[in-house]
Amino acid sequence: MTGYIIAAIVIMLIVLVLTLFTISKGYAYKHTVDALPEQNEHNGDADNAHF
């Protein structure tokens, strides 16, 4: 019976460590944002004719 309790505690600790590692790695991820495309002020430009 004691072996089962020890095994359960070991499994819980492994899951806890993996969870904390995953959360830490997620917070360390550097997110990037694409720049907005430049828009011309004139809607009738020949450059935008293909849209």
mmCIF file of the C-alpha atoms, coordinates in Angstrom:
data_MODEL
# 
_entry.id   MODEL 
# 
loop_
_atom_site.group_PDB 
_atom_site.id 
_atom_site.type_symbol 
_atom_site.label_atom_id 
_atom_site.label_alt_id 
_atom_site.label_comp_id 
_atom_site.label_asym_id 
_atom_site.label_entity_id 
_atom_site.label_seq_id 
_atom_site.pdbx_PDB_ins_code 
_atom_site.Cartn_x 
_atom_site.Cartn_y 
_atom_site.Cartn_z 
_atom_site.occupancy 
_atom_site.B_iso_or_equiv 
_atom_site.pdbx_formal_charge 
_atom_site.auth_seq_id 
_atom_site.auth_comp_id 
_atom_site.auth_asym_id 
_atom_site.auth_atom_id 
_atom_site.pdbx_PDB_model_num 
ATOM 1  C CA . MET A 1 1  ? 0.000  0.000  0.000   1.00 0.00 ? 1  MET A CA 1 
ATOM 2  C CA . THR A 1 2  ? 2.824  2.384  0.836   1.00 0.00 ? 2  THR A CA 1 
ATOM 3  C CA . GLY A 1 3  ? 4.372  1.701  -2.586  1.00 0.00 ? 3  GLY A CA 1 
ATOM 4  C CA . TYR A 1 4  ? 1.238  2.967  -4.316  1.00 0.00 ? 4  TYR A CA 1 
ATOM 5  C CA . ILE A 1 5  ? 1.273  6.189  -2.311  1.00 0.00 ? 5  ILE A CA 1 
ATOM 6  C CA . ILE A 1 6  ? 4.945  6.787  -3.108  1.00 0.00 ? 6  ILE A CA 1 
ATOM 7  C CA . ALA A 1 7  ? 4.315  6.047  -6.811  1.00 0.00 ? 7  ALA A CA 1 
ATOM 8  C CA . ALA A 1 8  ? 1.369  8.461  -6.830  1.00 0.00 ? 8  ALA A CA 1 
ATOM 9  C CA . ILE A 1 9  ? 3.449  11.211 -5.189  1.00 0.00 ? 9  ILE A CA 1 
ATOM 10 C CA . VAL A 1 10 ? 6.273  10.681 -7.701  1.00 0.00 ? 10 VAL A CA 1 
ATOM 11 C CA . ILE A 1 11 ? 3.830  10.891 -10.623 1.00 0.00 ? 11 ILE A CA 1 
ATOM 12 C CA . MET A 1 12 ? 2.272  14.040 -9.131  1.00 0.00 ? 12 MET A CA 1 
ATOM 13 C CA . LEU A 1 13 ? 5.692  15.660 -8.783  1.00 0.00 ? 13 LEU A CA 1 
ATOM 14 C CA . ILE A 1 14 ? 6.614  14.775 -12.375 1.00 0.00 ? 14 ILE A CA 1 
ATOM 15 C CA . VAL A 1 15 ? 3.360  16.279 -13.654 1.00 0.00 ? 15 VAL A CA 1 
ATOM 16 C CA . LEU A 1 16 ? 3.896  19.397 -11.519 1.00 0.00 ? 16 LEU A CA 1 
ATOM 17 C CA . VAL A 1 17 ? 7.451  19.901 -12.799 1.00 0.00 ? 17 VAL A CA 1 
ATOM 18 C CA . LEU A 1 18 ? 6.382  19.418 -16.432 1.00 0.00 ? 18 LEU A CA 1 
ATOM 19 C CA . THR A 1 19 ? 3.482  21.841 -15.959 1.00 0.00 ? 19 THR A CA 1 
ATOM 20 C CA . LEU A 1 20 ? 5.706  24.532 -14.467 1.00 0.00 ? 20 LEU A CA 1 
ATOM 21 C CA . PHE A 1 21 ? 8.295  23.994 -17.222 1.00 0.00 ? 21 PHE A CA 1 
ATOM 22 C CA . THR A 1 22 ? 5.644  24.354 -19.938 1.00 0.00 ? 22 THR A CA 1 
ATOM 23 C CA . ILE A 1 23 ? 4.172  27.511 -18.383 1.00 0.00 ? 23 ILE A CA 1 
ATOM 24 C CA . SER A 1 24 ? 7.626  29.033 -17.975 1.00 0.00 ? 24 SER A CA 1 
ATOM 25 C CA . LYS A 1 25 ? 8.515  28.253 -21.581 1.00 0.00 ? 25 LYS A CA 1 
ATOM 26 C CA . GLY A 1 26 ? 5.223  29.787 -22.763 1.00 0.00 ? 26 GLY A CA 1 
ATOM 27 C CA . TYR A 1 27 ? 5.849  33.051 -20.915 1.00 0.00 ? 27 TYR A CA 1 
ATOM 28 C CA . ALA A 1 28 ? 9.400  33.214 -22.313 1.00 0.00 ? 28 ALA A CA 1 
ATOM 29 C CA . TYR A 1 29 ? 8.158  32.966 -25.930 1.00 0.00 ? 29 TYR A CA 1 
ATOM 30 C CA . LYS A 1 30 ? 8.793  36.154 -27.897 1.00 0.00 ? 30 LYS A CA 1 
ATOM 31 C CA . HIS A 1 31 ? 5.690  37.083 -29.877 1.00 0.00 ? 31 HIS A CA 1 
ATOM 32 C CA . THR A 1 32 ? 6.062  39.070 -33.073 1.00 0.00 ? 32 THR A CA 1 
ATOM 33 C CA . VAL A 1 33 ? 3.542  41.239 -34.871 1.00 0.00 ? 33 VAL A CA 1 
ATOM 34 C CA . ASP A 1 34 ? 3.620  41.846 -38.602 1.00 0.00 ? 34 ASP A CA 1 
ATOM 35 C CA . ALA A 1 35 ? 3.768  45.468 -39.679 1.00 0.00 ? 35 ALA A CA 1 
ATOM 36 C CA . LEU A 1 36 ? 0.635  46.922 -41.199 1.00 0.00 ? 36 LEU A CA 1 
ATOM 37 C CA . PRO A 1 37 ? 0.818  47.397 -44.960 1.00 0.00 ? 37 PRO A CA 1 
ATOM 38 C CA . GLU A 1 38 ? 1.128  50.988 -46.104 1.00 0.00 ? 38 GLU A CA 1 
ATOM 39 C CA . GLN A 1 39 ? -2.092 52.438 -47.476 1.00 0.00 ? 39 GLN A CA 1 
ATOM 40 C CA . ASN A 1 40 ? -2.258 55.271 -49.947 1.00 0.00 ? 40 ASN A CA 1 
ATOM 41 C CA . GLU A 1 41 ? -4.560 58.179 -49.163 1.00 0.00 ? 41 GLU A CA 1 
ATOM 42 C CA . HIS A 1 42 ? -6.008 58.114 -52.687 1.00 0.00 ? 42 HIS A CA 1 
ATOM 43 C CA . ASN A 1 43 ? -8.431 55.299 -53.392 1.00 0.00 ? 43 ASN A CA 1 
ATOM 44 C CA . GLY A 1 44 ? -8.124 55.691 -57.164 1.00 0.00 ? 44 GLY A CA 1 
ATOM 45 C CA . ASP A 1 45 ? -4.372 55.112 -57.443 1.00 0.00 ? 45 ASP A CA 1 
ATOM 46 C CA . ALA A 1 46 ? -3.138 52.985 -60.310 1.00 0.00 ? 46 ALA A CA 1 
ATOM 47 C CA . ASP A 1 47 ? -1.042 51.017 -57.807 1.00 0.00 ? 47 ASP A CA 1 
ATOM 48 C CA . ASN A 1 48 ? -4.199 49.692 -56.169 1.00 0.00 ? 48 ASN A CA 1 
ATOM 49 C CA . ALA A 1 49 ? -5.968 48.858 -59.428 1.00 0.00 ? 49 ALA A CA 1 
ATOM 50 C CA . HIS A 1 50 ? -5.447 45.118 -58.960 1.00 0.00 ? 50 HIS A CA 1 
ATOM 51 C CA . PHE A 1 51 ? -7.481 45.034 -55.732 1.00 0.00 ? 51 PHE A CA 1 
# 
